[in-house]
Amino acid sequence: MAELRKSLVTKQPGKAIWTLGAAIFTVFQLPFWLILFIPRQFRQHPQWTYYQATMNKIVRAILYHSSVVEVYTPIRLVEKERFITINPSKDYIYHGLLEDPEIQPTVTGGTWYPSPYKTGDEQTILLHFHGGAYAMGEGRPSDVEFSATTLVKNLNAKALFISYRLASNEGCHFPAALQDAVTAYQYLLDQGISREHIVISGDSAGGSLALSLLRYISNSDVDLPEPSAAFFFSPWLDIKSARDPSYVNRNKHYTTDYLPGNFTSWGALAYIPKHMDVANPYFSPLDHPFATKTPLWIQVGGLEVLHDEGIKFRNVMESKGNKVGLHVEPLANHDILFVGNLTGFAAEAEKAVKLAGEFLRENKKK
């Protein structure tokens, strides 16, 4: 019965009907929220602004209904503006779990910010992976303009945002996104960019992908140099548990975050192949810390549902002797780097990136 209900709203015309109904329902809810949040004591947190309280509700509604209909994000590899296509590299760099009989390395793409890399550029080069629960989003300006601008401006860097394959698309579950990440990393090295200039980073699910890439580089037999640093903004690291919507819906920070359980559940179920063990380190990295020469920097919101994951991540990685920095933005909800301009935390996102830059400079001196 559940599968029947799902098929009714994830295919046309049910998808369009639900989307229209959701839009009308949200419009009717909006005046109630606008009145409700005038007194501070009725906001999700009394120190939140009126705007922050209202936008938290609106963004959650958008994500909830997008997950119900399983909105489709196509893989677009058409070169435009600063977008580039990247061909798979040498076969030997796709080793172990990346040697999948069904999922093969293929052409991926990415967008440079603020301009493409040129031979001889001495700036930090960020290889960034966007969020979206492995189900939504891409690295183009329409999705990541705020996060890209915030990163390159405050780090004096250039950034390549990868439009990796999404698990919500047919035949793109794990290890598709990780194959794309390895392809992109090798591409930077092939441009003559030294590891000392490369920082890998990601927000939310992109943080998970950045950690998977770092694990692969650090622990596989493939001879890839480790990057100079890795940044994780609100990293989503317990994908195994997120298969159950209640993991988010019963979280102590649920009311002060915009993430609905059906969003993370949709992404987790699509990402993990049915034939693989959910306890695999790539799906439950908090249970499988590893040693790396790369300094790690983590940012989490004090009021987000992934707050505890971020704290545990710091603790377990430190237990392996790693250099780890952590910044908790006390009043922030999830992934302010990605949507801080929408949710009212743009200043906090800029502050976080500046702190990441300080961490990078301090560790480059050592």
Short mmCIF file of C-alpha atoms in Angstrom, two decimals, residues 35-361:
data_model
loop_
_atom_site.label_atom_id
_atom_site.label_comp_id
_atom_site.label_asym_id
_atom_site.label_seq_id
_atom_site.Cartn_x
_atom_site.Cartn_y
_atom_site.Cartn_z
CA ILE A 35 1.14 36.25 13.08
CA LEU A 36 2.35 33.44 15.34
CA PHE A 37 5.98 34.53 15.28
CA ILE A 38 5.41 38.19 16.17
CA PRO A 39 5.89 37.43 19.91
CA ARG A 40 9.39 36.08 20.49
CA GLN A 41 8.18 33.41 22.89
CA PHE A 42 6.32 31.65 20.06
CA ARG A 43 9.31 31.45 17.76
CA GLN A 44 11.29 28.20 17.51
CA HIS A 45 13.98 29.95 19.57
CA PRO A 46 13.41 33.22 21.44
CA GLN A 47 16.69 34.68 20.16
CA TRP A 48 15.77 34.09 16.53
CA THR A 49 14.61 37.00 14.42
CA TYR A 50 11.13 37.12 12.98
CA TYR A 51 12.61 36.41 9.56
CA GLN A 52 14.61 33.39 10.75
CA ALA A 53 11.58 31.83 12.44
CA THR A 54 9.38 32.28 9.38
CA MET A 55 11.92 31.07 6.83
CA ASN A 56 12.65 27.96 8.88
CA LYS A 57 8.99 26.96 8.37
CA ILE A 58 8.95 27.86 4.69
CA VAL A 59 12.16 25.99 3.81
CA ARG A 60 10.96 22.90 5.70
CA ALA A 61 7.67 22.95 3.80
CA ILE A 62 9.53 23.16 0.49
CA LEU A 63 11.82 20.25 1.37
CA TYR A 64 9.00 18.14 2.76
CA HIS A 65 6.82 18.40 -0.34
CA SER A 66 9.82 18.10 -2.70
CA SER A 67 10.61 14.80 -0.98
CA VAL A 68 7.03 13.53 -1.18
CA VAL A 69 6.97 13.93 -4.96
CA GLU A 70 10.69 13.07 -5.28
CA VAL A 71 11.45 16.10 -7.39
CA TYR A 72 13.75 15.26 -10.28
CA THR A 73 17.11 16.99 -10.67
CA PRO A 74 18.55 16.16 -14.11
CA ILE A 75 22.27 15.75 -14.68
CA ARG A 76 23.17 18.61 -17.02
CA LEU A 77 26.59 18.43 -18.61
CA VAL A 78 26.12 21.22 -21.13
CA GLU A 79 29.09 23.56 -20.97
CA LYS A 80 28.04 27.10 -20.17
CA GLU A 81 29.76 30.08 -18.55
CA ARG A 82 32.35 28.61 -16.12
CA PHE A 83 31.06 25.04 -16.33
CA ILE A 84 33.50 22.35 -17.46
CA THR A 85 33.16 18.66 -18.23
CA ILE A 86 35.67 16.21 -16.78
CA ASN A 87 36.38 12.82 -18.31
CA PRO A 88 37.12 9.78 -16.13
CA SER A 89 40.78 9.33 -15.36
CA LYS A 90 43.01 6.25 -15.49
CA ASP A 91 41.20 3.06 -14.56
CA TYR A 92 43.59 2.20 -11.75
CA ILE A 93 42.44 5.10 -9.55
CA TYR A 94 38.95 3.55 -9.27
CA HIS A 95 39.81 0.74 -6.89
CA GLY A 96 38.00 -1.52 -4.43
CA LEU A 97 34.42 -0.40 -3.83
CA LEU A 98 34.68 1.92 -6.84
CA GLU A 99 35.02 -1.11 -9.12
CA ASP A 100 31.29 -1.67 -9.38
CA PRO A 101 29.81 -3.90 -12.12
CA GLU A 102 26.77 -1.63 -12.52
CA ILE A 103 28.06 1.85 -11.69
CA GLN A 104 30.96 2.93 -13.88
CA PRO A 105 33.08 6.11 -13.84
CA THR A 106 31.68 8.53 -16.40
CA VAL A 107 31.91 12.14 -17.48
CA THR A 108 31.17 14.55 -14.66
CA GLY A 109 31.11 18.33 -14.56
CA GLY A 110 31.72 21.32 -12.37
CA THR A 111 31.52 25.08 -12.21
CA TRP A 112 34.47 27.33 -11.38
CA TYR A 113 34.05 30.32 -9.05
CA PRO A 114 34.75 33.16 -9.54
CA SER A 115 36.64 32.21 -12.74
CA PRO A 116 38.33 29.11 -14.17
CA TYR A 117 41.74 28.03 -12.91
CA LYS A 118 44.69 29.18 -15.00
CA THR A 119 48.11 27.57 -14.94
CA GLY A 120 50.24 29.35 -12.41
CA ASP A 121 47.40 30.49 -10.11
CA GLU A 122 48.81 30.41 -6.58
CA GLN A 123 45.47 30.72 -4.75
CA THR A 124 43.92 28.01 -2.64
CA ILE A 125 41.80 25.73 -4.83
CA LEU A 126 38.67 24.38 -3.20
CA LEU A 127 37.07 21.21 -4.50
CA HIS A 128 33.56 21.58 -3.13
CA PHE A 129 30.59 19.22 -3.00
CA HIS A 130 27.11 20.70 -2.54
CA GLY A 131 24.42 19.45 -0.17
CA GLY A 132 20.98 18.05 -0.94
CA ALA A 133 20.83 14.59 0.72
CA TYR A 134 22.32 13.00 -2.43
CA ALA A 135 18.87 13.62 -3.95
CA MET A 136 18.77 17.28 -5.03
CA GLY A 137 20.99 20.12 -6.13
CA GLU A 138 23.92 20.80 -8.43
CA GLY A 139 27.02 22.95 -8.51
CA ARG A 140 25.73 25.66 -10.83
CA PRO A 141 25.09 29.29 -9.78
CA SER A 142 21.31 28.79 -9.66
CA ASP A 143 21.85 26.52 -6.65
CA VAL A 144 25.11 27.51 -5.00
CA GLU A 145 25.79 31.17 -5.79
CA PHE A 146 25.66 32.16 -2.11
CA SER A 147 27.90 29.38 -0.81
CA ALA A 148 30.38 29.77 -3.68
CA THR A 149 30.61 33.53 -3.26
CA THR A 150 30.99 33.22 0.51
CA LEU A 151 33.80 30.69 0.17
CA VAL A 152 35.89 32.36 -2.54
CA LYS A 153 35.52 35.86 -1.10
CA ASN A 154 36.49 34.98 2.46
CA LEU A 155 39.20 32.46 1.60
CA ASN A 156 40.74 34.37 -1.31
CA ALA A 157 40.36 31.16 -3.26
CA LYS A 158 39.05 29.64 -6.44
CA ALA A 159 36.48 26.88 -6.11
CA LEU A 160 35.33 24.07 -8.34
CA PHE A 161 31.81 22.96 -7.42
CA ILE A 162 31.11 19.47 -8.75
CA SER A 163 27.71 18.49 -10.13
CA TYR A 164 28.11 14.88 -9.05
CA ARG A 165 25.61 12.16 -9.90
CA LEU A 166 22.60 12.15 -7.57
CA ALA A 167 21.34 8.91 -6.06
CA SER A 168 17.77 9.97 -6.82
CA ASN A 169 18.53 9.47 -10.52
CA GLU A 170 18.29 6.05 -12.13
CA GLY A 171 21.45 3.99 -11.73
CA CYS A 172 23.30 6.60 -9.68
CA HIS A 173 23.45 5.12 -6.19
CA PHE A 174 26.76 4.57 -4.37
CA PRO A 175 29.54 4.61 -5.58
CA ALA A 176 28.55 6.98 -8.42
CA ALA A 177 29.06 10.22 -6.47
CA LEU A 178 32.37 9.00 -5.03
CA GLN A 179 33.61 8.02 -8.48
CA ASP A 180 32.82 11.57 -9.63
CA ALA A 181 34.65 13.00 -6.62
CA VAL A 182 37.76 10.93 -7.39
CA THR A 183 37.56 11.99 -11.05
CA ALA A 184 37.38 15.65 -10.02
CA TYR A 185 40.28 15.37 -7.57
CA GLN A 186 42.49 13.70 -10.15
CA TYR A 187 41.50 16.43 -12.63
CA LEU A 188 42.90 19.11 -10.31
CA LEU A 189 46.14 17.19 -9.92
CA ASP A 190 46.35 16.77 -13.71
CA GLN A 191 46.17 20.57 -14.06
CA GLY A 192 49.44 20.75 -12.17
CA ILE A 193 47.85 21.93 -8.92
CA SER A 194 49.87 20.64 -5.99
CA ARG A 195 48.22 19.01 -2.99
CA GLU A 196 49.45 21.94 -0.85
CA HIS A 197 47.02 24.20 -2.72
CA ILE A 198 43.99 21.88 -2.70
CA VAL A 199 41.29 21.91 -0.02
CA ILE A 200 38.34 19.56 -0.28
CA SER A 201 35.09 20.73 1.28
CA GLY A 202 31.41 19.98 1.38
CA ASP A 203 28.17 20.98 3.03
CA SER A 204 25.59 18.52 4.40
CA ALA A 205 25.59 15.49 2.06
CA GLY A 206 28.50 17.15 0.30
CA GLY A 207 30.36 16.94 3.61
CA SER A 208 29.68 13.22 3.62
CA LEU A 209 31.06 12.98 0.08
CA ALA A 210 34.14 15.03 0.99
CA LEU A 211 34.83 12.66 3.89
CA SER A 212 34.32 9.63 1.63
CA LEU A 213 36.85 11.08 -0.81
CA LEU A 214 39.33 11.69 1.99
CA ARG A 215 38.81 8.15 3.32
CA TYR A 216 39.38 6.74 -0.14
CA ILE A 217 42.56 8.78 -0.64
CA SER A 218 43.88 7.94 2.82
CA ASN A 219 42.98 4.26 3.04
CA SER A 220 43.01 2.83 -0.49
CA ASP A 221 45.96 1.43 -2.41
CA VAL A 222 45.62 4.15 -5.03
CA ASP A 223 48.54 6.58 -5.01
CA LEU A 224 46.73 9.89 -4.59
CA PRO A 225 48.26 12.66 -2.43
CA GLU A 226 46.19 13.89 0.48
CA PRO A 227 44.83 17.46 0.25
CA SER A 228 46.15 20.26 2.44
CA ALA A 229 42.90 20.48 4.43
CA ALA A 230 39.26 19.42 4.47
CA PHE A 231 36.27 21.56 5.48
CA PHE A 232 32.93 20.10 6.57
CA PHE A 233 29.90 22.38 6.91
CA SER A 234 26.99 20.68 8.74
CA PRO A 235 28.20 17.27 7.53
CA TRP A 236 25.60 14.51 7.18
CA LEU A 237 27.46 11.48 8.47
CA ASP A 238 24.97 8.95 9.84
CA ILE A 239 23.36 7.98 6.56
CA LYS A 240 22.60 4.52 7.90
CA SER A 241 20.29 5.86 10.64
CA ALA A 242 18.73 8.50 8.39
CA ARG A 243 16.95 5.80 6.38
CA ASP A 244 14.28 6.03 9.09
CA PRO A 245 12.50 9.43 9.04
CA SER A 246 12.14 9.32 12.82
CA TYR A 247 15.90 9.77 13.14
CA VAL A 248 15.29 13.40 12.19
CA ASN A 249 11.67 13.84 13.24
CA ARG A 250 12.39 12.82 16.85
CA ASN A 251 15.64 14.73 17.11
CA LYS A 252 15.87 17.16 20.03
CA HIS A 253 16.58 19.99 17.58
CA TYR A 254 13.80 19.15 15.15
CA THR A 255 11.75 22.29 15.87
CA THR A 256 14.76 24.59 15.42
CA ASP A 257 15.76 23.11 12.09
CA TYR A 258 14.16 22.99 8.68
CA LEU A 259 15.13 19.40 7.78
CA PRO A 260 12.15 17.03 7.54
CA GLY A 261 12.70 13.31 8.11
CA ASN A 262 11.29 12.31 4.74
CA PHE A 263 13.99 14.35 2.98
CA THR A 264 16.96 12.62 4.59
CA SER A 265 15.19 9.26 4.38
CA TRP A 266 14.61 9.68 0.64
CA GLY A 267 18.28 10.45 0.06
CA ALA A 268 19.62 7.71 2.34
CA LEU A 269 17.46 4.97 0.86
CA ALA A 270 18.38 6.02 -2.67
CA TYR A 271 22.10 6.30 -1.90
CA ILE A 272 22.76 2.97 -0.17
CA PRO A 273 22.49 0.00 -2.57
CA LYS A 274 20.22 -2.76 -1.33
CA HIS A 275 22.98 -5.35 -1.68
CA MET A 276 25.46 -3.49 0.54
CA ASP A 277 25.89 -3.61 4.31
CA VAL A 278 24.58 -0.39 5.87
CA ALA A 279 27.38 -0.61 8.44
CA ASN A 280 29.92 0.01 5.68
CA PRO A 281 32.33 2.83 6.67
CA TYR A 282 31.11 4.93 3.74
CA PHE A 283 27.55 4.91 5.14
CA SER A 284 28.33 5.02 8.86
CA PRO A 285 31.67 6.86 9.10
CA LEU A 286 31.11 7.84 12.73
CA ASP A 287 31.59 4.19 13.64
CA HIS A 288 34.73 3.93 11.52
CA PRO A 289 37.15 6.81 12.20
CA PHE A 290 40.47 6.73 10.39
CA ALA A 291 43.84 8.46 10.51
CA THR A 292 44.73 11.08 7.93
CA LYS A 293 47.51 13.62 7.49
CA THR A 294 44.91 16.15 6.34
CA PRO A 295 43.77 18.69 8.98
CA LEU A 296 39.99 18.67 9.37
CA TRP A 297 37.72 21.63 10.15
CA ILE A 298 34.05 21.20 11.05
CA GLN A 299 31.18 23.68 11.39
CA VAL A 300 27.79 22.79 12.85
CA GLY A 301 24.79 24.76 14.01
CA GLY A 302 23.98 24.65 17.69
CA LEU A 303 20.29 24.19 16.90
CA GLU A 304 20.48 21.80 13.93
CA VAL A 305 19.51 18.14 13.88
CA LEU A 306 23.02 17.14 12.80
CA HIS A 307 24.67 18.96 15.71
CA ASP A 308 25.45 15.80 17.67
CA GLU A 309 26.82 14.08 14.56
CA GLY A 310 29.28 16.93 14.10
CA ILE A 311 30.44 16.78 17.72
CA LYS A 312 30.88 13.01 17.57
CA PHE A 313 32.75 13.35 14.28
CA ARG A 314 35.25 15.68 15.93
CA ASN A 315 35.68 13.35 18.89
CA VAL A 316 36.16 10.09 16.97
CA MET A 317 38.55 11.63 14.45
CA GLU A 318 40.61 13.21 17.23
CA SER A 319 40.81 9.76 18.86
CA LYS A 320 42.81 8.65 15.81
CA GLY A 321 45.36 11.39 16.32
CA ASN A 322 44.01 13.71 13.65
CA LYS A 323 44.19 17.49 13.76
CA VAL A 324 40.55 18.64 14.02
CA GLY A 325 39.03 22.09 14.40
CA LEU A 326 35.40 22.69 15.34
CA HIS A 327 33.14 25.72 15.24
CA VAL A 328 29.62 25.59 16.65
CA GLU A 329 27.44 28.51 15.62
CA PRO A 330 25.13 28.55 18.65
CA LEU A 331 21.84 29.78 17.16
CA ALA A 332 22.20 28.37 13.65
CA ASN A 333 20.18 25.63 12.01
CA HIS A 334 21.38 23.30 9.25
CA ASP A 335 23.84 24.16 6.48
CA ILE A 336 24.08 27.92 6.78
CA LEU A 337 26.79 27.89 4.10
CA PHE A 338 24.23 26.66 1.56
CA VAL A 339 21.05 28.51 2.56
CA GLY A 340 22.15 31.09 5.10
CA ASN A 341 21.04 33.86 2.74
CA LEU A 342 17.54 32.37 2.74
CA THR A 343 17.27 31.40 6.41
CA GLY A 344 18.71 34.60 7.87
CA PHE A 345 22.16 33.31 8.80
CA ALA A 346 24.28 34.88 6.06
CA ALA A 347 26.51 36.76 8.51
CA GLU A 348 27.06 33.57 10.51
CA ALA A 349 28.00 31.69 7.34
CA GLU A 350 30.57 34.33 6.47
CA LYS A 351 31.98 34.18 9.99
CA ALA A 352 32.30 30.38 9.75
CA VAL A 353 34.20 30.54 6.47
CA LYS A 354 36.59 33.15 7.87
CA LEU A 355 37.30 30.82 10.81
CA ALA A 356 37.94 27.98 8.37
CA GLY A 357 40.44 30.24 6.61
CA GLU A 358 42.23 30.96 9.88
CA PHE A 359 42.44 27.22 10.57
CA LEU A 360 43.90 26.66 7.10
CA ARG A 361 46.54 29.37 7.51
#
